[in-house]
XYZ file of N, CA and C in Angstrom:
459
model
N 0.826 -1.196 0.000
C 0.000 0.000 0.000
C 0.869 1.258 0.000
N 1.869 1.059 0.642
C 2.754 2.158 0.388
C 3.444 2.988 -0.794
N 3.289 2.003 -1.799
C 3.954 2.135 -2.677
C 2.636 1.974 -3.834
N 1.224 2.742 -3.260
C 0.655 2.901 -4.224
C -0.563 1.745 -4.556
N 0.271 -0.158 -4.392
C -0.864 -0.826 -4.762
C -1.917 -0.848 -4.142
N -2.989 -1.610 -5.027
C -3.968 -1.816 -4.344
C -3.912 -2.891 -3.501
N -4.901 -2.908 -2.608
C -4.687 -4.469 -1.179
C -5.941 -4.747 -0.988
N -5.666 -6.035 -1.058
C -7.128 -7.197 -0.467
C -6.350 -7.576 0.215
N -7.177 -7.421 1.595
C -6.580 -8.388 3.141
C -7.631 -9.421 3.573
N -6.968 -10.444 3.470
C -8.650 -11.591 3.988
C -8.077 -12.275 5.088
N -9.217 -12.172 6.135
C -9.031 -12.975 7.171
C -10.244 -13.467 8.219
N -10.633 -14.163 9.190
C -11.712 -14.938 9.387
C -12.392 -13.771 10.317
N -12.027 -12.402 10.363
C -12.324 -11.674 11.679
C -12.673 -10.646 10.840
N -14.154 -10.092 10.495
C -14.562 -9.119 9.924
C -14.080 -7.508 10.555
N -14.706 -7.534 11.720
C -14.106 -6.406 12.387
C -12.905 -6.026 12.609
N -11.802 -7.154 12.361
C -10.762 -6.609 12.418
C -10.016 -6.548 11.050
N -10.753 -6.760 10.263
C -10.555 -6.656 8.502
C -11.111 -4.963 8.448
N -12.052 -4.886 8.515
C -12.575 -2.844 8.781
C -11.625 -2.313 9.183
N -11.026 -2.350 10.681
C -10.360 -1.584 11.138
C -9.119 -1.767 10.447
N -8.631 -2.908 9.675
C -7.340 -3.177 9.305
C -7.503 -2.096 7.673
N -8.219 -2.086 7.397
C -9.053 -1.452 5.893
C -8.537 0.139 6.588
N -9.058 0.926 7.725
C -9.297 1.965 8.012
C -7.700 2.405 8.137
N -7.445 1.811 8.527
C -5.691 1.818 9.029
C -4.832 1.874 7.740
N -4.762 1.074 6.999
C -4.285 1.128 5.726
C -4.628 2.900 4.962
N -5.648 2.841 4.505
C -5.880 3.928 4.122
C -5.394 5.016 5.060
N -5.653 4.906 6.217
C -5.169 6.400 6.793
C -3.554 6.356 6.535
N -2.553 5.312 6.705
C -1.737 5.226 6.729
C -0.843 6.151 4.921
N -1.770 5.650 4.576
C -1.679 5.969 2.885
C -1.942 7.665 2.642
N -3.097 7.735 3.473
C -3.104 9.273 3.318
C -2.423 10.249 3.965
N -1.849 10.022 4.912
C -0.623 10.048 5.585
C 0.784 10.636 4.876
N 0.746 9.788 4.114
C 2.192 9.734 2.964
C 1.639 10.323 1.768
N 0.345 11.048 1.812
C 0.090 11.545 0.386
C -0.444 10.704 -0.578
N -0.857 9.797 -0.202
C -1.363 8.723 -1.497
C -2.950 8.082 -1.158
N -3.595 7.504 -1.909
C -4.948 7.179 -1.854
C -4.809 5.713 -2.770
N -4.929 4.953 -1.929
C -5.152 3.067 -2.429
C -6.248 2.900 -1.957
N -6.493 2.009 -2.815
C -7.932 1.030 -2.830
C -7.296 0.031 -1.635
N -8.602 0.016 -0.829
C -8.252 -1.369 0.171
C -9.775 -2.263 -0.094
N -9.619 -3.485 0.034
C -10.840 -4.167 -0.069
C -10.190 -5.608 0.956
N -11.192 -6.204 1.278
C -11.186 -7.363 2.232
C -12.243 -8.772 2.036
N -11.867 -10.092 2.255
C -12.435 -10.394 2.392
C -12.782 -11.641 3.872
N -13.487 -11.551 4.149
C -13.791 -12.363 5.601
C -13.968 -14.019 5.497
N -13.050 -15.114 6.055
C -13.045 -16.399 5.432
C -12.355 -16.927 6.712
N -12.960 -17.958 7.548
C -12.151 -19.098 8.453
C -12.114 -20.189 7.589
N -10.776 -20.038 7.192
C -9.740 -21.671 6.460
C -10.095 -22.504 6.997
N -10.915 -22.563 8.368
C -11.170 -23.890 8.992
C -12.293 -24.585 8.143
N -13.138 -23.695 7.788
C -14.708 -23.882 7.250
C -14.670 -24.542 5.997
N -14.143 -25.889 6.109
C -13.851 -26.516 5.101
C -15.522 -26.359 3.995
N -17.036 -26.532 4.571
C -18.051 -26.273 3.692
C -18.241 -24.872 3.309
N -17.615 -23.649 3.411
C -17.344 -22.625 3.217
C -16.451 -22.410 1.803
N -16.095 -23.325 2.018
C -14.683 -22.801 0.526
C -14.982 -22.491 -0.713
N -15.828 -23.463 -1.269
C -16.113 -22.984 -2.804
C -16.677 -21.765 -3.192
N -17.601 -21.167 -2.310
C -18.420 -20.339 -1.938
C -17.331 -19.124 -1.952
N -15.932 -19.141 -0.794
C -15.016 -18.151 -0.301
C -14.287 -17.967 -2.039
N -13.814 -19.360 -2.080
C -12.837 -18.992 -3.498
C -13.670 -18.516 -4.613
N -15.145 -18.955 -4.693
C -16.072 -18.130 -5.889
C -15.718 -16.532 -5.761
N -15.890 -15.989 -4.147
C -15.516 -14.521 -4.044
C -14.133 -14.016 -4.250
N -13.415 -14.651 -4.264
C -11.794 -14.252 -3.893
C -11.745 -14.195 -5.622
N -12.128 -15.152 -6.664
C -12.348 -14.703 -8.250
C -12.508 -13.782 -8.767
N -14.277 -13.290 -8.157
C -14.428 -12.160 -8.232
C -13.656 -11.257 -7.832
N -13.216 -11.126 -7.007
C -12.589 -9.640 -6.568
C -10.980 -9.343 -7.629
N -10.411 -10.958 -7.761
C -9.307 -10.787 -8.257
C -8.998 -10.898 -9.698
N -9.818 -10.656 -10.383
C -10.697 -10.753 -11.804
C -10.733 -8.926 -11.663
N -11.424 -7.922 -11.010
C -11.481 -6.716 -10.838
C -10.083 -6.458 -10.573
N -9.070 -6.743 -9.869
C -8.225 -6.435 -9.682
C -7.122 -6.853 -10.889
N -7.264 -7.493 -11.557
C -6.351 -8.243 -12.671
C -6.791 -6.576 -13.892
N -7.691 -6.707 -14.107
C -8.255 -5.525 -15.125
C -7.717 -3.939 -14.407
N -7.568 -3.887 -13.492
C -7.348 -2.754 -12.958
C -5.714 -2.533 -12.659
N -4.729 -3.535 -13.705
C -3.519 -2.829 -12.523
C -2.853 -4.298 -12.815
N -3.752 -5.666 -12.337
C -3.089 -6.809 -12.396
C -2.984 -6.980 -10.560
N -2.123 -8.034 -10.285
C -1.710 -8.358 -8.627
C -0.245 -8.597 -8.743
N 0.385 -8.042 -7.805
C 1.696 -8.060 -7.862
C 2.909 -8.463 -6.636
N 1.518 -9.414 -6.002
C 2.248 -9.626 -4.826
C 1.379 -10.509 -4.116
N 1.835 -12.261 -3.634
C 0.846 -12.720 -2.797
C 1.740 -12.855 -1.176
N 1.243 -12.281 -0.240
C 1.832 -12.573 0.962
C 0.688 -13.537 1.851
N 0.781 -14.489 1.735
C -0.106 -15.211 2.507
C 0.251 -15.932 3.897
N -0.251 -15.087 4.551
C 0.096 -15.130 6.447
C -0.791 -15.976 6.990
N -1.776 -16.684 6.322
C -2.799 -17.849 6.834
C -2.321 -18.974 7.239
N -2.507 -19.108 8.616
C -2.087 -20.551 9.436
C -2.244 -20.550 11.015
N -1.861 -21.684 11.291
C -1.889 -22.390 12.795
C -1.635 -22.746 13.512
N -1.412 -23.169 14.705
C -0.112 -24.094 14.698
C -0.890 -24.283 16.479
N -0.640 -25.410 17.405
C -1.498 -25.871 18.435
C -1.128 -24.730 19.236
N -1.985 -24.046 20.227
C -1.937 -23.156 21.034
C -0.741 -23.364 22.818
N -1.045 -24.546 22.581
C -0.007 -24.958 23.538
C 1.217 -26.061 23.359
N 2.194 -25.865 22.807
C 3.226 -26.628 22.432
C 2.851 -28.447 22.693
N 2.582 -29.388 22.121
C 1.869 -30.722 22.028
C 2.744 -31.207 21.225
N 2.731 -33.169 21.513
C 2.921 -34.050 21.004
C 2.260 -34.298 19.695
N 2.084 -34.892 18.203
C 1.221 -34.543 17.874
C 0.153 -35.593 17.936
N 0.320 -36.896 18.684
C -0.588 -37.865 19.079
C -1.270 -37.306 20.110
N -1.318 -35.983 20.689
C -1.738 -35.180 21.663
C -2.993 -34.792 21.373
N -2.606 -34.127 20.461
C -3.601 -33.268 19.683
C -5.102 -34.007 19.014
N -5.858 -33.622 19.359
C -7.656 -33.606 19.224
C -7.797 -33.718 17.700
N -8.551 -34.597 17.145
C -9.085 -34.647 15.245
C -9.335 -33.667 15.079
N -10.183 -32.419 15.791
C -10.697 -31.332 15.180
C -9.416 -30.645 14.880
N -8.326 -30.497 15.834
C -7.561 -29.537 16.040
C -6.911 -29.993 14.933
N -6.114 -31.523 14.586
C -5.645 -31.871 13.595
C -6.186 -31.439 12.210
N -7.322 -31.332 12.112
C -8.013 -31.481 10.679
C -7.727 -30.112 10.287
N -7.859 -29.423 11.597
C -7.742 -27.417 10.996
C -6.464 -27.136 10.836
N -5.381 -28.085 11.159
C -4.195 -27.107 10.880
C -4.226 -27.884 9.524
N -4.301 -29.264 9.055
C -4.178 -29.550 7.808
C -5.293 -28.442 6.976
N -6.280 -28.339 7.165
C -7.203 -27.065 6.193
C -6.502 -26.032 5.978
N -5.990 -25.773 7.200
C -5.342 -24.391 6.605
C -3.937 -23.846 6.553
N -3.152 -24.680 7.018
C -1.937 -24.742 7.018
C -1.560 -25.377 5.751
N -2.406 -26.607 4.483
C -1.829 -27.066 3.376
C -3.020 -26.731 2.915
N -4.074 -26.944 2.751
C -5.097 -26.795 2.131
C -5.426 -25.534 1.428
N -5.412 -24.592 2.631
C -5.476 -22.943 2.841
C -4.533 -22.307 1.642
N -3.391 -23.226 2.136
C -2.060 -22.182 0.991
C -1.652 -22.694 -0.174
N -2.054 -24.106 -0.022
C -2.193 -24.517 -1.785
C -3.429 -23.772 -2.804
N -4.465 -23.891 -1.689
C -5.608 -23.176 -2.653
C -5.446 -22.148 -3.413
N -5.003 -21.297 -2.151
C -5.203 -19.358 -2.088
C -4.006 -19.129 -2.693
N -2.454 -20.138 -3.152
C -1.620 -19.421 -3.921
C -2.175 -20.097 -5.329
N -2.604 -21.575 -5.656
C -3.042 -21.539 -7.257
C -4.052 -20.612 -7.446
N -5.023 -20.186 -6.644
C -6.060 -19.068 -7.188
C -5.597 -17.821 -7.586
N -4.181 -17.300 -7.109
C -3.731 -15.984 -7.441
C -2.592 -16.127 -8.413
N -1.663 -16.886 -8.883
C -0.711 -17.306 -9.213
C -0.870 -17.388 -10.476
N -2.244 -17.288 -11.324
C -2.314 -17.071 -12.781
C -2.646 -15.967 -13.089
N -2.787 -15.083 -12.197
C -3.139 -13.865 -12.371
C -1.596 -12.993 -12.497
N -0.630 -13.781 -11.652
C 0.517 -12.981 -11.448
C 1.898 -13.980 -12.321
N 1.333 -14.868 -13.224
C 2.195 -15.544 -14.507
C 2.804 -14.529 -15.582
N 3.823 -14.491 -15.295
C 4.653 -13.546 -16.678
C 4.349 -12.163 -16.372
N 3.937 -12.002 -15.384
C 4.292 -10.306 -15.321
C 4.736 -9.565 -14.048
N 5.120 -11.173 -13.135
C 5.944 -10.690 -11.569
C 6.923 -11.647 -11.347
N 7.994 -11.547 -11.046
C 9.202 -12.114 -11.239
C 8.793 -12.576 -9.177
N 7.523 -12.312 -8.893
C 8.149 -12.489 -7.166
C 7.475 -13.492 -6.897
N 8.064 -14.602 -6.562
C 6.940 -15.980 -5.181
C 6.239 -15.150 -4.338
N 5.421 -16.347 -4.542
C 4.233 -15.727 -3.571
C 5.580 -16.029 -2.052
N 4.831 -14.998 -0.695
C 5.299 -15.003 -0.088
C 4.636 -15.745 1.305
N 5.075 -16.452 2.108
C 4.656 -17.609 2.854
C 5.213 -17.445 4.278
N 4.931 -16.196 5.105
C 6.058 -16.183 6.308
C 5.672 -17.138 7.568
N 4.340 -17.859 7.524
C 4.539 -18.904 8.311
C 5.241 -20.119 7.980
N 5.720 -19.880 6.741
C 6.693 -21.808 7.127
C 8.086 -21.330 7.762
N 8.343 -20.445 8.276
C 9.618 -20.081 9.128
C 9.572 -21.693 10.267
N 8.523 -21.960 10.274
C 8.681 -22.905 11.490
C 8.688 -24.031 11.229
N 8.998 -24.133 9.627
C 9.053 -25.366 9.402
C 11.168 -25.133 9.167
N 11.491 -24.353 9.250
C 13.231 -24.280 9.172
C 13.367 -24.619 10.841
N 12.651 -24.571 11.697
C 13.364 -24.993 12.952
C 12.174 -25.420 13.980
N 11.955 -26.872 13.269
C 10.902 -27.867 14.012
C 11.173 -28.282 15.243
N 10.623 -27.987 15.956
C 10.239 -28.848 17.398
C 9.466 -30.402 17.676
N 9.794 -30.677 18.444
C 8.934 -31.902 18.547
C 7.098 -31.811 19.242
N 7.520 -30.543 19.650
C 6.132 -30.073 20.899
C 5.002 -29.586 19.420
N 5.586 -28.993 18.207
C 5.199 -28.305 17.228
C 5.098 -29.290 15.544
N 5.665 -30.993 16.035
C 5.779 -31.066 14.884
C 4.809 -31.426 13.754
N 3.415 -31.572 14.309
C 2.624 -31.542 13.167
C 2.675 -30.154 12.268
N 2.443 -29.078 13.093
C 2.680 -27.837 12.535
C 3.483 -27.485 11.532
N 4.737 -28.313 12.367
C 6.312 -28.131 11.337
C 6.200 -29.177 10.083
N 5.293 -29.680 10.566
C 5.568 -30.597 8.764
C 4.491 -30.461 7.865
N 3.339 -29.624 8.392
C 2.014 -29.404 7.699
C 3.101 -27.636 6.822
N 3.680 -27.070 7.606
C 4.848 -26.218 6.612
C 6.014 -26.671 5.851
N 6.627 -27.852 6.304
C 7.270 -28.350 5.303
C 7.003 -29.100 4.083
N 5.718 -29.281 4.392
C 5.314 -29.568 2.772
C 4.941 -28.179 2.019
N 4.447 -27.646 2.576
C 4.555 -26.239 1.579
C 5.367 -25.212 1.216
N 6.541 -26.042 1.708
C 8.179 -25.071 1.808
C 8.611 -26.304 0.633
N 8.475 -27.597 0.482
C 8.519 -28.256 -0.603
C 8.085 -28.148 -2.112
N 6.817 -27.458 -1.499
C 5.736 -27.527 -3.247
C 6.305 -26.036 -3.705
């Protein structure tokens, strides 16, 4: 945003997608500049949610391709157990959501943007939760290997 582009921020917390929207822009007007911010609201957990989420995330990035193109995916979506665990520890639900959205989440959401940004951005999408897959724990290691496969692909 600083530098002018436009930004879609999506994340499962509406209200804090607004205020994150409000912030951006002020930040922008700030420095003299006026960006488009848009958002969209989506828990990666909601596995019956998805087709529905990625139908919208099309739309928006279909408007944004015509307008400018996308020139940047930073995708900060993920999980990891709230209290450092074994991973035979860990509960099916809890298991199933870090696989949704820890591989599921970031395979999806980078092939959905990634033809939009073919041959005209020299940059990977950007992925700053698999940092924890470079220095796995044992308390963390479902986490660490639900990121090392996507530090693989």
């Amino acid at each position: 945003a600083s530098r002018g582009m436009s930004v879609l921020i999506i994340s499962r917390t509406r209200e804090k997608l607004i205020a994150e929207t409000e912030n951006i822009k002020k930040h922008a007007a700030a420095a003299g500049q006026t960006v488009e911010v848009d958002y969209l609201a989506y828990d990666f957990t909601n596995a019956a949610g998805a087709d529905a989420f990625y139908a919208a995330l099309k739309e928006k990035t279909d408007v944004m391709d015509k307008d400018g193109g996308i020139g940047a995916l930073i995708n900060n979506v993920g999980i990891a157990n709230e209290v450092p665990e074994y991973m035979f520890m860990l509960d099916d639900t809890w298991t199933y959501n870090i696989l949704r959205v820890n591989i599921d989440g970031t395979v999806r959401m980078t092939r959905a943007i990634l033809p939009y940004m073919a041959g005209r951005c020299d940059r990977p999408p950007c992925n700053p939760l698999i940092s924890i897959a470079r220095a796995p724990c044992c308390s963390c290691s479902f986490t660490s290997l639900c990121n090392m496969y996507v530090c693989r692909r």
